[in-house]
Short mmCIF file of C-alpha atoms and ligand atoms in Angstrom, two decimals:
data_model
loop_
_atom_site.label_atom_id
_atom_site.label_comp_id
_atom_site.label_asym_id
_atom_site.label_seq_id
_atom_site.Cartn_x
_atom_site.Cartn_y
_atom_site.Cartn_z
CA UNK A 1165 -12.53 6.32 13.05
CA UNK A 1166 -11.77 7.69 16.44
CA UNK A 1167 -8.85 9.22 18.33
CA UNK A 1168 -8.41 5.36 19.53
CA UNK A 1169 -7.94 4.53 15.75
CA UNK A 1170 -4.18 3.58 14.65
CA UNK A 1171 -3.98 3.49 11.05
CA UNK A 1172 -1.14 1.54 9.17
CA UNK A 1173 0.02 0.81 5.72
CA UNK A 1174 2.71 0.05 3.84
CA UNK A 1175 3.79 -0.46 0.40
CA UNK A 1176 6.66 -2.47 -1.07
CA UNK A 1177 9.33 -0.54 -2.65
CA UNK A 1178 9.93 -2.24 -5.76
CA UNK A 1179 9.17 -0.09 -8.29
CA UNK A 1180 7.94 3.83 -8.39
CA UNK A 1181 4.29 4.23 -7.72
CA UNK A 1182 1.83 4.85 -10.46
CA UNK A 1183 -1.71 6.11 -10.23
CA UNK A 1184 -3.33 2.76 -9.79
CA UNK A 1185 -1.68 3.27 -6.27
CA UNK A 1186 -2.81 6.58 -6.31
CA UNK A 1187 -6.76 6.03 -6.98
CA UNK A 1188 -6.28 2.82 -5.12
CA UNK A 1189 -4.76 3.65 -1.83
CA UNK A 1190 -2.45 7.08 -1.64
CA UNK A 1191 -5.82 9.24 -2.14
CA UNK A 1192 -7.43 7.59 0.49
CA UNK A 1193 -4.29 7.91 3.04
CA UNK A 1194 -3.85 11.88 2.21
CA UNK A 1195 -7.90 12.05 3.13
CA UNK A 1196 -7.46 9.78 6.56
CA UNK A 1197 -4.72 12.11 7.43
CA UNK A 1198 -6.37 15.28 6.57
CA UNK A 1199 -9.38 13.84 8.12
CA UNK A 1200 -6.99 13.91 11.57
CA UNK A 1201 -9.54 11.56 13.07
CA UNK A 1202 -6.82 8.97 14.57
CA UNK A 1203 -4.48 8.39 17.44
CA UNK A 1204 -1.71 7.36 15.05
CA UNK A 1205 -0.95 7.01 11.83
CA UNK A 1206 1.92 5.11 10.16
CA UNK A 1207 3.00 4.73 6.75
CA UNK A 1208 6.00 2.65 5.62
CA UNK A 1209 8.46 1.26 3.08
CA UNK A 1210 8.64 -2.66 3.17
CA UNK A 1211 11.75 -2.74 2.17
CA UNK A 1212 12.32 -5.91 4.00
CA UNK A 1213 9.41 -7.67 2.54
CA UNK A 1214 10.47 -6.44 -0.68
CA UNK A 1215 13.56 -8.75 -0.35
CA UNK A 1216 12.13 -11.53 0.24
CA UNK A 1217 11.33 -12.22 -2.96
CA UNK A 1218 14.50 -9.52 -4.28
CA UNK A 1219 17.22 -10.76 -2.32
CA UNK A 1220 19.71 -10.99 -5.02
CA UNK A 1221 18.42 -7.64 -6.01
CA UNK A 1222 19.49 -5.20 -3.09
CA UNK A 1223 20.07 -2.41 -5.30
CA UNK A 1224 16.97 -2.15 -6.82
CA UNK A 1225 15.15 -2.18 -3.47
CA UNK A 1226 17.68 0.51 -2.04
CA UNK A 1227 16.76 2.84 -5.11
CA UNK A 1228 13.21 2.08 -4.88
CA UNK A 1229 12.82 3.54 -0.95
CA UNK A 1230 13.59 6.74 -2.02
CA UNK A 1231 11.34 6.76 -4.98
CA UNK A 1232 8.35 5.54 -3.15
CA UNK A 1233 9.52 8.26 -0.37
CA UNK A 1234 9.64 11.24 -2.92
CA UNK A 1235 5.83 9.60 -3.97
CA UNK A 1236 4.18 9.84 -1.05
CA UNK A 1237 5.41 13.35 0.05
CA UNK A 1238 4.71 14.08 -3.41
CA UNK A 1239 0.73 13.25 -2.77
CA UNK A 1240 0.75 15.60 0.38
CA UNK A 1241 1.11 12.61 3.10
CA UNK A 1242 3.11 15.00 5.72
CA UNK A 1243 5.64 13.75 8.09
CA UNK A 1244 4.35 16.45 10.78
CA UNK A 1245 0.80 14.65 10.73
CA UNK A 1246 1.88 11.08 10.39
CA UNK A 1247 4.96 8.85 10.62
CA UNK A 1248 6.85 7.25 7.71
CA UNK A 1249 9.22 4.62 8.10
CA UNK A 1250 11.11 2.01 6.85
CA UNK A 1251 10.32 -1.37 8.13
CA UNK A 1252 13.93 -2.93 8.25
CA UNK A 1253 15.20 0.00 10.70
CA UNK A 1254 12.76 -1.58 13.29
CA UNK A 1255 14.41 -4.45 14.71
CA UNK A 1256 11.42 -4.88 16.96
CA UNK A 1257 9.67 -6.23 14.17
CA UNK A 1258 12.04 -8.95 13.63
CA UNK A 1259 11.54 -10.73 17.11
CA UNK A 1260 8.01 -9.86 17.08
CA UNK A 1261 7.80 -12.39 13.91
CA UNK A 1262 10.05 -14.69 15.43
CA UNK A 1263 7.63 -15.34 18.18
CA UNK A 1264 4.55 -15.58 16.03
CA UNK A 1265 5.77 -18.12 14.06
CA UNK A 1266 5.09 -20.49 16.94
CA UNK A 1267 1.87 -19.48 16.36
CA UNK A 1268 1.44 -20.69 12.85
CA UNK A 1269 1.00 -23.85 11.11
CA UNK A 1270 3.13 -24.42 7.91
CA UNK A 1271 -0.51 -26.21 6.38
CA UNK A 1272 -2.16 -22.55 7.26
CA UNK A 1273 0.29 -20.78 5.35
CA UNK A 1274 0.14 -23.01 2.46
CA UNK A 1275 -3.47 -22.19 2.40
CA UNK A 1276 -2.99 -18.41 2.39
CA UNK A 1277 -4.39 -17.67 -0.84
CA UNK A 1278 -2.24 -14.50 -1.48
CA UNK A 1279 1.04 -16.39 -1.08
CA UNK A 1280 -0.54 -19.32 -3.14
CA UNK A 1281 -1.15 -16.32 -6.08
CA UNK A 1282 2.58 -15.08 -5.62
CA UNK A 1283 4.23 -18.61 -5.55
CA UNK A 1284 2.83 -19.26 -8.80
CA UNK A 1285 3.57 -16.10 -10.23
CA UNK A 1286 7.14 -15.70 -9.44
CA UNK A 1287 7.73 -19.83 -10.40
CA UNK A 1288 8.88 -20.50 -6.80
CA UNK A 1289 6.92 -23.81 -6.92
CA UNK A 1290 9.90 -26.38 -6.06
CA UNK A 1291 11.84 -24.09 -4.19
CA UNK A 1292 9.92 -21.34 -1.85
CA UNK A 1293 12.46 -19.15 -0.19
CA UNK A 1294 11.45 -19.53 3.70
CA UNK A 1295 11.35 -16.01 4.30
CA UNK A 1296 9.22 -15.83 1.43
CA UNK A 1297 6.90 -18.16 2.33
CA UNK A 1298 6.16 -16.54 5.88
CA UNK A 1299 5.90 -13.26 4.80
CA UNK A 1300 1.72 -13.50 6.24
CA UNK A 1301 3.98 -13.81 9.72
CA UNK A 1302 6.08 -10.37 9.47
CA UNK A 1303 3.25 -8.77 8.21
CA UNK A 1304 0.86 -9.33 11.12
CA UNK A 1305 4.06 -8.39 12.93
CA UNK A 1306 4.05 -5.19 11.16
CA UNK A 1307 0.69 -4.38 12.06
CA UNK A 1308 0.44 -5.82 15.77
CA UNK A 1309 3.63 -4.10 16.60
CA UNK A 1310 2.15 -0.94 16.15
CA UNK A 1311 -1.36 -2.17 17.90
CA UNK A 1312 -2.69 -0.71 14.16
CA UNK A 1313 -6.26 -0.63 14.65
CA UNK A 1314 -6.95 0.06 10.96
CA UNK A 1315 -5.41 -1.18 8.10
CA UNK A 1316 -6.17 0.59 4.46
CA UNK A 1317 -5.25 -1.72 1.95
CA UNK A 1318 -6.90 -3.52 -1.26
CA UNK A 1319 -8.81 -6.82 -1.70
CA UNK A 1320 -5.64 -8.66 -2.34
CA UNK A 1321 -4.85 -7.87 1.31
CA UNK A 1322 -7.71 -9.60 2.92
CA UNK A 1323 -6.51 -12.70 3.64
CA UNK A 1324 -3.00 -11.31 4.98
CA UNK A 1325 -5.08 -9.63 7.64
CA UNK A 1326 -7.23 -12.34 8.31
CA UNK A 1327 -4.31 -14.30 9.45
CA UNK A 1328 -2.51 -11.70 11.13
CA UNK A 1329 -6.05 -11.07 12.96
CA UNK A 1330 -5.71 -14.78 13.85
CA UNK A 1331 -2.63 -14.61 15.28
CA UNK A 1332 -2.99 -11.95 17.32
CA UNK A 1333 -6.14 -13.53 18.68
CA UNK A 1334 -4.19 -16.83 19.32
CA UNK A 1335 -1.09 -14.57 21.03
CA UNK A 1336 -3.63 -13.07 23.52
CA UNK A 1337 -5.55 -16.60 24.01
CA UNK A 1338 -2.30 -17.95 24.92
CA UNK A 1339 -0.49 -15.28 27.00
CA UNK A 1340 -3.07 -13.01 27.95
CA UNK A 1341 -4.83 -9.42 26.35
CA UNK A 1342 -1.71 -7.58 24.93
CA UNK A 1343 -1.88 -7.01 20.97
CA UNK A 1344 -5.22 -5.78 18.96
CA UNK A 1345 -7.10 -6.90 16.60
CA UNK A 1346 -6.68 -5.61 13.31
CA UNK A 1347 -9.55 -4.60 10.82
CA UNK A 1348 -9.00 -3.94 6.87
CA UNK A 1349 -10.48 -0.82 5.70
CA UNK A 1350 -11.20 -1.34 1.54
CA UNK A 1351 -11.48 1.58 -0.86
CA UNK A 1352 -14.71 2.95 -1.40
CA UNK A 1353 -14.97 3.03 -4.32
CA UNK A 1354 -14.97 -0.26 -7.10
CA UNK A 1355 -13.10 1.05 -9.96
CA UNK A 1356 -10.67 2.22 -7.63
CA UNK A 1357 -9.72 -1.19 -6.48
CA UNK A 1358 -8.36 -2.23 -9.32
CA UNK A 1359 -6.90 -0.05 -12.05
CA UNK A 1360 -6.25 -1.63 -15.44
CA UNK A 1361 -2.87 -1.01 -17.28
CA UNK A 1362 -2.93 1.40 -20.36
CA UNK A 1363 -3.16 -1.61 -22.32
CA UNK A 1364 -6.45 -2.75 -21.33
CA UNK A 1365 -4.53 -5.90 -19.02
CA UNK A 1366 -6.55 -6.30 -15.76
CA UNK A 1367 -3.45 -4.85 -13.74
CA UNK A 1368 -0.61 -2.14 -13.80
CA UNK A 1369 2.75 -3.87 -13.76
CA UNK A 1370 6.30 -2.69 -14.43
CA UNK A 1371 6.70 -5.72 -15.84
CA UNK A 1372 3.98 -4.98 -18.55
CA UNK A 1373 5.25 -1.61 -19.16
CA UNK A 1374 1.75 -0.60 -18.82
CA UNK A 1375 1.60 2.00 -15.79
CA UNK A 1376 1.57 5.60 -16.06
CA UNK A 1377 3.69 6.66 -13.07
CA UNK A 1378 3.12 9.48 -10.68
CA UNK A 1379 6.65 11.02 -11.37
CA UNK A 1380 5.95 11.36 -14.73
CA UNK A 1381 6.50 14.04 -17.22
CA UNK A 1382 3.22 15.84 -18.94
CA UNK A 1383 4.79 14.92 -22.00
CA UNK A 1384 5.06 11.05 -21.03
CA UNK A 1385 1.45 10.71 -19.45
CA UNK A 1386 0.02 12.00 -22.61
CA UNK A 1387 1.99 9.75 -25.26
CA UNK A 1388 0.61 6.87 -22.57
CA UNK A 1389 -2.61 7.82 -22.48
CA UNK A 1390 -2.89 8.60 -26.42
CA UNK A 1391 -2.02 5.28 -27.03
CA UNK A 1392 -3.72 3.87 -24.48
CA UNK A 1393 -6.21 0.46 -25.30
CA UNK A 1394 -10.01 0.99 -25.85
CA UNK A 1395 -12.10 -0.92 -28.13
CA UNK A 1396 -10.91 -3.16 -30.53
CA UNK A 1397 -14.13 -2.67 -32.66
CA UNK A 1398 -14.58 0.73 -32.55
CA UNK A 1399 -12.82 1.38 -35.80
CA UNK A 1400 -14.34 4.17 -38.00
CA UNK A 1401 -15.97 7.35 -35.42
CA UNK A 1402 -19.14 6.51 -36.66
CA UNK A 1403 -19.22 2.32 -35.28
CA UNK A 1404 -20.61 1.85 -31.88
CA UNK A 1405 -18.28 1.95 -28.84
CA UNK A 1406 -17.94 -0.75 -26.34
CA UNK A 1407 -17.43 0.46 -23.01
CA UNK A 1408 -16.88 -2.96 -21.21
CA UNK A 1409 -12.33 -3.46 -21.15
CA UNK A 1410 -12.44 -0.21 -22.30
CA UNK A 1411 -8.92 1.16 -20.00
CA UNK A 1412 -10.08 4.91 -21.03
CA UNK A 1413 -13.38 4.88 -19.77
CA UNK A 1414 -12.28 2.73 -16.88
CA UNK A 1415 -9.69 5.17 -16.23
CA UNK A 1416 -12.74 8.35 -16.36
CA UNK A 1417 -14.69 6.22 -13.91
CA UNK A 1418 -11.57 6.65 -11.55
CA UNK A 1419 -10.63 10.16 -12.31
CA UNK A 1420 -13.34 11.90 -13.65
CA UNK A 1421 -15.23 14.88 -11.49
CA UNK A 1422 -18.24 17.09 -12.47
CA UNK A 1423 -16.14 20.16 -12.61
CA UNK A 1424 -14.03 18.34 -15.45
CA UNK A 1425 -16.80 18.81 -17.97
CA UNK A 1426 -16.75 22.86 -17.64
CA UNK A 1427 -13.29 23.14 -18.02
CA UNK A 1428 -12.11 20.71 -20.41
CA UNK A 1429 -15.15 19.50 -22.46
CA UNK A 1430 -18.34 21.99 -22.12
CA UNK A 1431 -19.94 19.91 -25.32
CA UNK A 1432 -21.19 17.00 -22.45
CA UNK A 1433 -22.76 17.80 -18.66
CA UNK A 1434 -21.78 14.37 -17.48
CA UNK A 1435 -19.50 11.14 -18.16
CA UNK A 1436 -23.14 9.06 -19.06
CA UNK A 1437 -23.86 11.79 -21.81
CA UNK A 1438 -20.14 11.18 -23.15
CA UNK A 1439 -20.40 6.89 -23.05
CA UNK A 1440 -24.03 7.22 -24.14
CA UNK A 1441 -22.34 9.01 -27.76
CA UNK A 1442 -19.54 6.96 -27.74
CA UNK A 1443 -21.77 3.53 -27.57
CA UNK A 1444 -24.47 5.02 -30.15
CA UNK A 1445 -21.29 5.97 -32.81
CA UNK A 1446 -19.86 8.90 -33.98
CA UNK A 1447 -17.69 10.01 -30.76
CA UNK A 1448 -13.69 9.27 -31.68
CA UNK A 1449 -11.57 7.63 -28.98
CA UNK A 1450 -8.81 10.89 -29.97
CA UNK A 1451 -11.54 13.21 -28.24
CA UNK A 1452 -12.44 10.89 -25.41
CA UNK A 1453 -8.97 10.45 -24.95
CA UNK A 1454 -7.55 13.91 -24.98
CA UNK A 1455 -10.38 14.42 -22.36
CA UNK A 1456 -8.79 11.97 -20.17
CA UNK A 1457 -5.15 13.52 -20.46
CA UNK A 1458 -6.80 16.78 -19.42
CA UNK A 1459 -8.38 15.39 -16.36
CA UNK A 1460 -5.06 13.31 -15.53
CA UNK A 1461 -3.04 16.45 -16.09
CA UNK A 1462 -4.90 18.80 -13.46
CA UNK A 1463 -4.23 15.62 -11.17
CA UNK A 1464 -0.89 15.17 -11.66
CA UNK A 1465 0.87 18.79 -12.20
CA UNK A 1466 0.48 19.75 -8.37
CA UNK A 1467 1.87 16.02 -7.26
CA UNK A 1468 4.63 16.57 -9.94
CA UNK A 1469 5.51 20.18 -8.86
CA UNK A 1470 5.81 18.77 -5.03
CA UNK A 1471 7.94 15.81 -5.84
CA UNK A 1472 10.24 18.42 -7.82
CA UNK A 1473 10.33 20.34 -5.01
CA UNK A 1474 11.37 17.88 -2.24
CA UNK A 1475 13.97 15.81 -4.90
CA UNK A 1476 15.92 19.58 -4.46
CA UNK A 1477 16.85 18.63 -0.70
CA UNK A 1478 17.36 14.36 -0.63
CA UNK A 1479 19.15 14.63 2.48
CA UNK A 1480 16.06 16.23 4.04
CA UNK A 1481 13.84 13.44 2.85
CA UNK A 1482 16.53 10.90 4.75
CA UNK A 1483 16.06 12.81 7.49
CA UNK A 1484 12.54 12.93 7.59
CA UNK A 1485 12.72 9.10 6.96
CA UNK A 1486 15.25 8.78 9.96
CA UNK A 1487 13.05 10.72 12.43
CA UNK A 1488 9.70 8.76 11.01
CA UNK A 1489 11.81 5.22 11.97
CA UNK A 1490 12.96 6.63 15.40
CA UNK A 1491 9.04 7.52 16.35
CA UNK A 1492 8.04 4.30 15.01
CA UNK A 1493 10.82 2.21 16.92
CA UNK A 1494 9.90 3.97 20.22
CA UNK A 1495 6.16 2.71 19.58
CA UNK A 1496 7.56 -0.83 18.14
CA UNK A 1497 9.89 -0.90 21.64
CA UNK A 1498 6.94 -0.23 23.96
CA UNK A 1499 4.93 -2.88 22.35
CA UNK A 1500 7.48 -5.69 22.23
CA UNK A 1501 8.15 -5.03 26.43
CA UNK A 1502 4.92 -5.92 26.71
CA UNK A 1503 5.08 -8.88 24.66
CA UNK A 1504 8.12 -9.81 26.47
CA UNK A 1505 6.23 -9.69 29.69
CA UNK A 1506 3.12 -11.50 28.63
CA UNK A 1507 5.98 -14.49 27.00
CA UNK A 1508 7.75 -14.61 30.45
CA UNK A 1509 10.93 -13.48 28.61
CA UNK A 1510 11.38 -10.37 30.74
CA UNK A 1511 14.22 -11.40 32.90
CA UNK A 1512 15.86 -8.71 33.97
CA UNK A 1513 13.07 -6.04 34.56
CA UNK A 1514 10.61 -8.10 36.81
CA UNK A 1515 11.91 -7.89 40.92
CA UNK A 1516 8.94 -10.52 41.41
CA UNK A 1517 10.52 -12.77 39.81
CA UNK A 1518 13.90 -12.63 41.00
CA UNK A 1519 12.33 -12.47 44.71
CA UNK A 1520 10.28 -15.80 43.87
CA UNK A 1521 13.28 -17.11 42.71
CA UNK A 1522 15.28 -16.23 45.49
CA UNK A 1523 12.72 -17.81 48.20
CA UNK A 1524 12.61 -21.13 45.85
CA UNK A 1525 16.41 -21.63 46.14
CA UNK A 1526 16.72 -20.57 49.68
CA UNK A 1527 17.44 -22.80 51.89
N1 LIG B 2348 1.90 -6.45 1.20
C1 LIG B 2348 1.61 -5.15 1.26
C2 LIG B 2348 1.82 -4.93 -0.31
O1 LIG B 2348 2.28 -5.95 -1.03
C3 LIG B 2348 3.20 -4.20 2.08
C4 LIG B 2348 2.98 -4.57 3.11
C5 LIG B 2348 3.90 -4.86 4.53
C6 LIG B 2348 1.65 -4.24 3.83
N2 LIG B 2348 3.21 -5.17 5.46
C7 LIG B 2348 2.26 -4.54 5.52
C8 LIG B 2348 0.58 -3.24 3.76
C9 LIG B 2348 0.96 -4.59 6.45
C10 LIG B 2348 -0.71 -3.40 5.12
C11 LIG B 2348 -0.11 -3.26 6.46
O2 LIG B 2348 1.55 -3.82 -0.90
#
């Protein structure tokens, strides 16, 4: 990071954000924001991208735009330090995507592993919407329009960033140095890359109903923690317990900090001692779950409180977003001016062109 760094990242508004998003990316964004070591930082709500596979469900996307905005504010993203905006409100992104489409082949898109997996997940094999198929191009435009140098994102976004870099490189090669090559900023902590669902399944997903949302009440969080998946072989307290695939311990790896022992479980000095006792046998799931619940409540309570404050003034949240869109648009418009000039489609602001053509046609 430096004063040259431009950080940009976004989320699809297809649901409220959960604690997987929190440890995987939101927490890091707030740290980056607070460190302040950048020229600009953008966080945006990728509603146009969400529509690429929710085209018949615009209401869902609309509802979740405000949910995600509230989640952003609740975790401490601060519009006085960074720019928060909504993708669809920046028409320059469509324009840049359109030009980028000429720089990518169909077979290159077909090879994008993220798109491949997602096509399978959505049952799109026989009929892929073109907009969905080409969303890596639109995502490259999101990144390039803001001249982002640094894109904090999960492992799953690596192919997207590779494709964006290729597009930028090709653009600069053909039209001259205009855009900036981005790099991905992966999560530091391995357990934070992908938090499993409360049922122990690989990923938190709304359709599986295994998420703990940031906006959830204390009672709801407790209920979910207390019914979490642990170790099916750990039937009696005295049985040896297993840590692999045990969601409760994965969450502890992600959330537990040394000070939590003093505050909530002074019987143990650290997580290793708890793990050791659990594996040896004699430590019941309920005790571990209670500990996890205490930790999660401590982490989520300030988030809930901040959210409740922002919920009291929804018009102010929309106004914040409107201002963010305005700021973002200015930046994107400047890039698009440069893009049009580089691509020689700036007919009306080029005095030289007009002079040259006058000479050419003079008789
Ligand atoms: N594809 C990202 C996701 O599913 C969201 C996204 C859209 C994004 N445009 C982006 C992330 C640009 C980083 C940069 O989460």
